[in-house]
Amino acid sequence: MEKLAIFGGTPVREKKIFYGRQWVGEDDVKAVTAALTGDLITCGPTVLALEKKLCEVTGAKYAVSVCNGTAALHCAMIAAGIGEGDEVITTPLTFAASANCAVYVGATPVFADVDPNTYNIDPDSIEAHITERTKAVVAVDFTGQAVEHDRIREICSRHGLILIIDAAHAIGTKYKGKPEGSIGDMTCFSFHPVKTVTSGEGGAITTNDPELYRKLHMASQHGIEHDASKFVGGEPEGPWVYEMQSLGFNYRMTDFQAALLLSQLEKLPGFSARRKEIVDKYNEAFRDVPEIFVQKEIPESETTRHLYIIQLVLDRLTCTRREFFDALSAENVQCQVHYVPVYYFPFYKERGYKEGLCPNAEKIYRGIMSIPLYPLMTDEDVDSVIAAVKKVASYYRK
Ligand SMILES: *Cc1c(COP(=O)(O)O)cnc(C)c1O
């Protein structure tokens, strides 16, 4: 048996590799520079061009760009009219923002459990958690895989709920041939550097509904309306008049961020293809490793994967998840865990949420780690990650 690096053996890789990394090229730098020397570096033409491009990519009628994915979710809550006393159903296996957005507007997040095979929110569990206070569902396309849209849509329609898709992981993903962004009532994206395309920080909301679009726009821009035909105060006194009609925020993205994202979106098809290639290699490599369970995909989802998660089959191993994680780190493969169930955090525990709420999510959490997945990885990088995972798994095999 090969000696693990953590016990003094030679690491599989010389240089540390992390679970995710942006790919910013010369073309991106040029695009940003051009936008920075324009007349308007915010509220300018590049933001408008970006929103048009986002409509093309997602197939949605409208897009609003914002300063990050969390702001996108907050705007969606405001546009949906969610507030005090309302309940919003989401998954615990996500970044905290998917639930926090409900708290921002005074509503209560309710956690539905996930499917043990796909790790996505389980439509039956959504239905089981609906009460007369439920107003919306925030369904997360976890790791980039589309949720079961048809079933979730049917449940939302039957109960009169607004369907918000948190597609922070899922730009480029399609469900039954339709791109994410045009399926839910509103879809939220994040363009943080670990996500598939980046603007540094950034986000967007897409929708097909003109009224939601108007509300999203206002929520992200101080609640201000510029269209005189929509003024509550009637005929304006002059061309300088705009109206603040609701309490909004300044969640704007700048034009130079929009330029970076526009340039990145040109490369999305290539990024998606490379991510798929790496996912296929991993799936193939781990098929014959019984200590590792690989996330399953539904055939309806044509996935641009953001994360590749391995789940340890702990009763086949002599180590803990922590020992496996540390051993991989010593081999210079730096994993991360996505995610600690949201209601495990002190903020939620203090508000009465208890461990045991979502048994499937909790069991998945105990065994998972995300291994490196990003388009800039070389084939040698991919092979070394596979070799490291196999080395550690065989060392700790029962
Ligand atoms: C990254 C992420 C967000 C938040 O996006 P930011 O741009 O970091 O604010 C929301 N939901 C999920 C699932 C995410 O992964």
Coordinates of C-alpha atoms and ligand atoms in Angstrom, one line a residue:
M1 CA 0.0 0.0 0.0
E2 CA 1.3 3.4 -1.0
K3 CA 2.2 5.6 2.0
L4 CA -0.1 8.6 2.3
A5 CA 1.5 12.1 2.2
I6 CA -0.2 12.8 5.6
F7 CA 2.0 10.1 7.1
G8 CA 5.2 11.2 5.3
G9 CA 4.7 9.7 1.8
T10 CA 5.2 11.5 -1.4
P11 CA 2.2 13.7 -2.4
V12 CA 0.4 12.8 -5.6
R13 CA 0.7 16.4 -6.7
E14 CA 3.5 18.9 -6.1
K15 CA 1.3 22.0 -6.3
K16 CA -1.8 22.5 -4.3
I17 CA -5.0 22.5 -6.4
F18 CA -8.2 24.2 -5.0
Y19 CA -11.8 23.1 -5.6
G20 CA -12.7 26.1 -7.9
R21 CA -11.0 28.9 -9.7
Q22 CA -12.0 31.6 -12.2
W23 CA -10.6 31.8 -15.7
V24 CA -9.9 35.4 -16.6
G25 CA -8.1 35.8 -19.9
E26 CA -6.5 38.6 -21.9
D27 CA -9.8 39.1 -23.8
D28 CA -11.6 39.7 -20.5
V29 CA -8.9 42.3 -19.4
K30 CA -9.3 44.1 -22.7
A31 CA -13.1 44.2 -22.3
V32 CA -12.9 45.7 -18.8
T33 CA -10.3 48.2 -19.8
A34 CA -12.5 49.4 -22.7
A35 CA -15.5 49.8 -20.4
L36 CA -13.4 51.7 -17.8
T37 CA -12.4 54.4 -20.3
G38 CA -16.0 54.9 -21.5
D39 CA -18.2 57.9 -20.5
L40 CA -20.3 56.0 -18.0
I41 CA -18.7 53.4 -15.7
T42 CA -22.0 52.7 -14.0
C43 CA -25.6 52.9 -15.2
G44 CA -24.1 52.9 -18.7
P45 CA -24.5 51.0 -22.0
T46 CA -22.5 47.9 -21.0
V47 CA -25.0 47.1 -18.3
L48 CA -27.8 47.3 -20.9
A49 CA -25.8 45.1 -23.3
L50 CA -25.2 42.6 -20.5
E51 CA -28.9 42.4 -19.6
K52 CA -29.7 41.8 -23.3
K53 CA -27.1 39.0 -23.5
L54 CA -28.4 37.4 -20.3
C55 CA -31.8 37.2 -22.0
E56 CA -30.3 35.5 -24.9
V57 CA -28.4 33.0 -22.8
T58 CA -31.3 32.2 -20.5
G59 CA -34.2 32.5 -23.0
A60 CA -35.9 34.9 -20.5
K61 CA -37.8 38.0 -21.7
Y62 CA -36.2 40.3 -19.0
A63 CA -33.0 40.4 -17.0
V64 CA -31.9 42.7 -14.1
S65 CA -28.2 42.8 -13.3
V66 CA -27.3 43.4 -9.6
C67 CA -24.2 43.5 -7.5
N68 CA -24.2 39.9 -6.2
G69 CA -26.3 36.7 -6.1
T70 CA -27.6 37.5 -2.6
A71 CA -29.0 40.8 -3.7
A72 CA -30.7 39.0 -6.6
L73 CA -32.4 36.7 -4.1
H74 CA -33.4 39.7 -1.9
C75 CA -34.9 41.5 -4.9
A76 CA -36.8 38.4 -5.9
M77 CA -38.4 38.3 -2.4
I78 CA -39.3 42.0 -2.6
A79 CA -40.8 41.6 -6.1
A80 CA -42.8 38.6 -4.9
G81 CA -44.3 40.7 -2.2
I82 CA -43.1 38.4 0.6
G83 CA -43.0 39.8 4.1
E84 CA -43.8 39.5 7.8
G85 CA -45.6 36.3 8.7
D86 CA -45.0 34.5 5.3
E87 CA -43.2 31.2 4.9
V88 CA -40.7 30.4 2.2
I89 CA -39.7 26.8 1.5
T90 CA -36.1 26.0 0.6
T91 CA -33.4 23.4 0.9
P92 CA -30.9 23.2 3.8
L93 CA -28.1 21.9 1.4
T94 CA -27.2 25.3 0.0
F95 CA -25.3 28.5 0.7
A96 CA -27.0 30.4 3.5
A97 CA -28.2 33.2 1.2
S98 CA -31.0 30.9 -0.3
A99 CA -32.7 31.0 3.1
N100 CA -31.4 34.4 4.4
C101 CA -33.3 36.3 1.7
A102 CA -36.6 35.2 3.4
V103 CA -35.3 36.6 6.7
Y104 CA -34.3 39.9 5.1
V105 CA -38.0 40.6 4.4
G106 CA -39.3 39.4 7.7
A107 CA -40.5 36.0 6.4
T108 CA -39.6 32.5 7.9
P109 CA -37.5 30.0 5.9
V110 CA -38.9 26.4 6.1
F111 CA -36.5 23.6 5.2
A112 CA -37.7 20.8 3.0
D113 CA -35.5 17.7 2.7
V114 CA -33.5 16.7 -0.4
D115 CA -33.5 13.6 -2.6
P116 CA -30.7 11.2 -1.4
N117 CA -29.6 10.5 -5.0
T118 CA -29.7 13.9 -6.7
Y119 CA -29.2 16.1 -3.5
N120 CA -31.8 18.5 -5.0
I121 CA -34.9 19.6 -3.1
D122 CA -37.5 16.7 -3.0
P123 CA -40.9 17.8 -4.4
D124 CA -42.8 15.5 -2.0
S125 CA -41.0 17.2 0.9
I126 CA -41.9 20.6 -0.5
E127 CA -45.6 19.6 -0.5
A128 CA -45.4 18.2 3.0
H129 CA -44.2 21.5 4.3
I130 CA -46.8 23.8 2.8
T131 CA -49.1 25.7 5.2
E132 CA -51.5 28.5 4.7
R133 CA -48.6 30.9 5.3
T134 CA -46.4 29.5 2.5
K135 CA -45.9 32.1 -0.2
A136 CA -42.9 30.9 -2.2
V137 CA -40.5 28.2 -2.9
V138 CA -36.7 28.9 -3.4
A139 CA -35.5 25.8 -5.3
V140 CA -31.7 25.6 -5.7
D141 CA -30.2 23.9 -8.7
F142 CA -27.6 22.2 -6.5
T143 CA -24.2 21.8 -8.1
G144 CA -25.7 23.0 -11.3
Q145 CA -28.2 20.2 -11.8
A146 CA -31.7 21.4 -12.7
V147 CA -34.4 20.7 -10.0
E148 CA -37.5 18.7 -11.0
H149 CA -39.1 21.7 -12.5
D150 CA -42.3 20.0 -13.8
R151 CA -43.2 18.5 -10.5
I152 CA -42.3 21.6 -8.5
R153 CA -44.2 23.9 -10.9
E154 CA -47.3 21.7 -10.6
I155 CA -47.1 21.9 -6.8
C156 CA -46.6 25.7 -6.8
S157 CA -49.5 26.2 -9.3
R158 CA -51.8 24.0 -7.2
H159 CA -51.0 25.9 -4.0
G160 CA -50.7 29.4 -5.6
L161 CA -47.0 29.7 -4.7
I162 CA -44.3 31.8 -6.4
L163 CA -41.4 29.7 -7.8
I164 CA -38.0 31.3 -7.4
I165 CA -35.0 29.3 -8.8
D166 CA -31.7 29.9 -7.1
A167 CA -29.5 29.1 -10.1
A168 CA -26.3 30.5 -8.6
H169 CA -24.7 27.1 -9.6
A170 CA -26.5 26.6 -12.9
I171 CA -26.0 29.2 -15.6
G172 CA -25.7 27.1 -18.8
T173 CA -27.8 24.3 -17.5
K174 CA -31.0 23.2 -19.4
Y175 CA -34.1 21.3 -18.3
K176 CA -35.8 19.4 -21.1
G177 CA -33.9 21.6 -23.5
K178 CA -35.0 24.9 -21.9
P179 CA -32.2 27.0 -20.3
E180 CA -32.3 27.8 -16.6
G181 CA -33.5 31.4 -16.3
S182 CA -36.7 31.0 -18.3
I183 CA -38.5 28.3 -16.3
G184 CA -39.2 29.6 -12.8
D185 CA -41.2 32.8 -12.1
M186 CA -37.9 34.4 -11.3
T187 CA -34.4 32.9 -11.5
C188 CA -31.4 34.2 -9.5
F189 CA -27.8 33.9 -10.7
S190 CA -24.5 34.6 -9.0
F191 CA -21.3 35.6 -10.7
H192 CA -18.9 35.2 -7.8
P193 CA -15.4 34.0 -9.0
V194 CA -16.0 30.4 -8.0
K195 CA -19.2 30.2 -10.1
T196 CA -19.1 29.2 -13.8
V197 CA -18.8 32.8 -15.2
T198 CA -17.8 35.8 -13.1
S199 CA -17.9 39.6 -12.9
G200 CA -15.9 39.6 -9.7
E201 CA -19.0 40.1 -7.6
G202 CA -22.3 40.1 -9.4
G203 CA -25.7 38.7 -9.9
A204 CA -28.9 38.8 -11.9
I205 CA -32.5 38.0 -11.9
T206 CA -34.4 36.8 -15.0
T207 CA -38.2 36.6 -15.5
N208 CA -40.8 36.5 -18.3
D209 CA -43.3 38.6 -16.4
P210 CA -43.2 42.4 -17.1
E211 CA -44.7 43.3 -13.8
L212 CA -42.1 41.3 -11.8
Y213 CA -39.4 42.8 -14.0
R214 CA -40.6 46.3 -13.1
K215 CA -40.6 45.4 -9.4
L216 CA -37.2 43.8 -9.6
H217 CA -35.8 46.9 -11.3
M218 CA -37.2 49.2 -8.7
A219 CA -36.0 46.9 -5.8
S220 CA -32.5 47.1 -7.1
Q221 CA -32.5 50.9 -7.8
H222 CA -33.9 52.6 -4.7
G223 CA -37.5 51.9 -5.6
I224 CA -37.2 54.6 -8.2
E225 CA -39.4 54.7 -11.3
H226 CA -38.3 56.7 -14.4
D227 CA -41.2 55.8 -16.7
A228 CA -43.6 58.8 -16.5
S229 CA -46.5 56.7 -17.7
K230 CA -46.1 54.7 -14.4
F231 CA -46.0 57.7 -12.1
V232 CA -48.3 57.7 -9.2
G233 CA -48.1 61.5 -8.9
G234 CA -49.5 62.0 -12.4
E235 CA -48.1 64.4 -15.0
P236 CA -44.5 65.2 -14.1
E237 CA -43.5 68.8 -13.4
G238 CA -40.5 68.5 -15.7
P239 CA -38.0 66.1 -17.4
W240 CA -35.9 65.9 -14.2
V241 CA -38.7 64.2 -12.2
Y242 CA -38.5 60.6 -11.2
E243 CA -40.5 58.9 -8.4
M244 CA -39.5 56.8 -5.5
Q245 CA -42.5 54.6 -5.2
S246 CA -41.3 51.9 -2.8
L247 CA -38.3 51.3 -0.5
G248 CA -35.5 49.8 -2.7
F249 CA -31.8 49.4 -2.4
N250 CA -28.7 50.3 -4.4
Y251 CA -27.8 46.9 -5.8
R252 CA -26.4 48.0 -9.1
M253 CA -23.6 46.3 -11.0
T254 CA -21.0 48.6 -12.6
D255 CA -20.3 48.8 -16.3
F256 CA -16.8 47.4 -16.0
Q257 CA -18.1 44.4 -14.1
A258 CA -20.8 44.0 -16.8
A259 CA -18.0 44.1 -19.4
L260 CA -16.2 41.3 -17.7
L261 CA -19.3 39.2 -17.5
L262 CA -20.2 39.9 -21.2
S263 CA -16.8 38.7 -22.2
Q264 CA -17.1 35.6 -19.9
L265 CA -20.6 34.7 -21.3
E266 CA -19.0 34.5 -24.8
K267 CA -17.0 31.7 -23.4
L268 CA -19.8 29.9 -21.5
P269 CA -20.3 27.2 -24.1
G270 CA -16.6 26.3 -23.9
F271 CA -16.6 26.5 -20.1
S272 CA -19.6 24.2 -20.0
A273 CA -18.1 21.7 -22.4
R274 CA -14.9 21.4 -20.4
R275 CA -16.8 21.1 -17.1
K276 CA -18.8 18.3 -18.6
E277 CA -15.7 16.5 -19.8
I278 CA -14.1 16.6 -16.4
V279 CA -17.4 15.4 -14.7
D280 CA -17.5 12.5 -17.2
K281 CA -13.9 11.5 -16.4
Y282 CA -14.6 11.6 -12.6
N283 CA -17.8 9.6 -13.0
E284 CA -15.9 7.0 -15.0
A285 CA -13.0 6.8 -12.6
F286 CA -15.2 6.5 -9.4
R287 CA -17.5 3.9 -10.8
D288 CA -15.4 1.1 -9.5
V289 CA -14.7 2.7 -6.1
P290 CA -17.3 1.4 -3.7
E291 CA -16.2 3.7 -0.9
I292 CA -17.4 6.7 -3.0
F293 CA -21.0 7.5 -3.9
V294 CA -21.4 9.9 -6.8
Q295 CA -24.3 12.3 -7.1
K296 CA -26.9 11.1 -9.6
E297 CA -28.5 13.1 -12.3
I298 CA -32.0 13.1 -13.7
P299 CA -32.1 12.6 -17.5
E300 CA -34.1 15.9 -18.0
S301 CA -31.1 18.0 -16.8
E302 CA -28.5 18.8 -19.3
T303 CA -26.1 20.1 -16.6
T304 CA -23.2 22.6 -16.6
R305 CA -21.8 21.4 -13.3
H306 CA -20.5 23.9 -10.8
L307 CA -19.4 21.4 -8.2
Y308 CA -18.3 17.8 -8.2
I309 CA -19.1 16.2 -4.9
I310 CA -17.9 12.8 -3.7
Q311 CA -19.8 11.2 -0.8
L312 CA -17.9 8.8 1.3
V313 CA -19.6 5.5 2.1
L314 CA -18.4 5.8 5.7
D315 CA -19.2 2.2 6.7
R316 CA -16.8 0.9 4.1
L317 CA -14.0 3.0 5.4
T318 CA -11.8 3.0 8.5
C319 CA -11.5 6.8 8.6
T320 CA -13.7 9.7 9.3
R321 CA -14.7 12.4 6.7
R322 CA -12.2 14.7 8.5
E323 CA -9.4 12.2 8.1
F324 CA -10.2 11.6 4.4
F325 CA -10.4 15.4 3.8
D326 CA -7.0 16.0 5.6
A327 CA -5.3 13.1 3.8
L328 CA -6.4 14.6 0.4
S329 CA -5.2 18.0 1.5
A330 CA -1.8 16.5 2.2
E331 CA -1.8 15.0 -1.3
N332 CA -2.2 18.7 -2.4
V333 CA -5.8 18.3 -3.4
Q334 CA -7.7 20.9 -1.4
C335 CA -11.4 20.1 -1.1
Q336 CA -14.2 22.1 0.4
V337 CA -17.6 21.0 1.9
H338 CA -20.8 22.2 0.2
Y339 CA -22.6 22.7 2.5
V340 CA -23.1 22.7 6.2
P341 CA -26.9 22.4 6.4
V342 CA -28.1 26.0 6.8
Y343 CA -30.1 25.4 10.0
Y344 CA -27.0 24.1 11.8
F345 CA -25.7 27.7 12.0
P346 CA -26.1 29.5 15.4
F347 CA -28.2 32.2 13.8
Y348 CA -30.9 29.6 12.9
K349 CA -30.4 27.4 16.0
E350 CA -31.1 30.5 18.1
R351 CA -34.4 30.8 16.2
G352 CA -35.5 27.3 17.1
Y353 CA -34.4 25.2 14.2
K354 CA -33.1 21.8 15.4
E355 CA -30.9 19.1 14.0
G356 CA -32.9 16.2 12.7
L357 CA -35.2 18.4 10.5
C358 CA -34.0 17.0 7.2
P359 CA -32.4 13.5 7.7
N360 CA -31.4 13.1 4.0
A361 CA -29.5 16.4 3.9
E362 CA -27.8 15.7 7.2
K363 CA -26.7 12.2 6.1
I364 CA -25.3 13.6 2.9
Y365 CA -23.5 16.4 4.7
R366 CA -21.7 13.9 7.0
G367 CA -20.0 12.2 4.0
I368 CA -19.4 14.8 1.4
M369 CA -16.5 16.9 0.0
S370 CA -16.2 18.8 -3.3
I371 CA -13.1 17.9 -5.3
P372 CA -11.6 20.4 -7.8
L373 CA -13.7 21.2 -10.9
Y374 CA -13.0 24.2 -13.1
P375 CA -12.3 24.6 -16.9
L376 CA -8.7 25.7 -16.5
M377 CA -7.8 22.3 -15.0
T378 CA -5.5 20.3 -17.3
D379 CA -6.0 16.6 -18.0
E380 CA -2.9 16.0 -15.7
D381 CA -4.7 18.0 -13.0
V382 CA -7.8 15.8 -13.4
D383 CA -5.8 12.6 -13.4
S384 CA -3.9 13.6 -10.3
V385 CA -7.1 14.4 -8.4
I386 CA -8.5 10.9 -9.4
A387 CA -5.2 9.3 -8.3
A388 CA -5.3 11.1 -5.0
V389 CA -8.9 10.1 -4.2
K390 CA -8.2 6.5 -5.2
K391 CA -5.0 6.4 -3.1
V392 CA -6.7 7.7 0.0
A393 CA -9.8 5.5 -0.5
S394 CA -7.7 2.3 -0.9
Y395 CA -5.6 3.2 2.1
Y396 CA -8.6 3.5 4.3
R397 CA -10.6 0.6 2.7
K398 CA -12.1 -1.8 5.3
Ligands
LIG1 C1 -23.0 31.8 -4.3 C2 -24.4 31.5 -4.0 C3 -25.3 32.5 -3.6 C4 -24.9 33.9 -3.3 O1 -24.2 34.5 -4.3 P1 -23.3 35.7 -4.0 O2 -23.0 36.3 -5.4 O3 -22.0 35.2 -3.4 O4 -24.0 36.7 -3.1 C5 -26.6 32.1 -3.4 N1 -27.0 30.8 -3.5 C6 -26.2 29.8 -3.8 C7 -26.7 28.5 -4.0 C8 -24.8 30.1 -4.1 O5 -24.0 29.1 -4.3

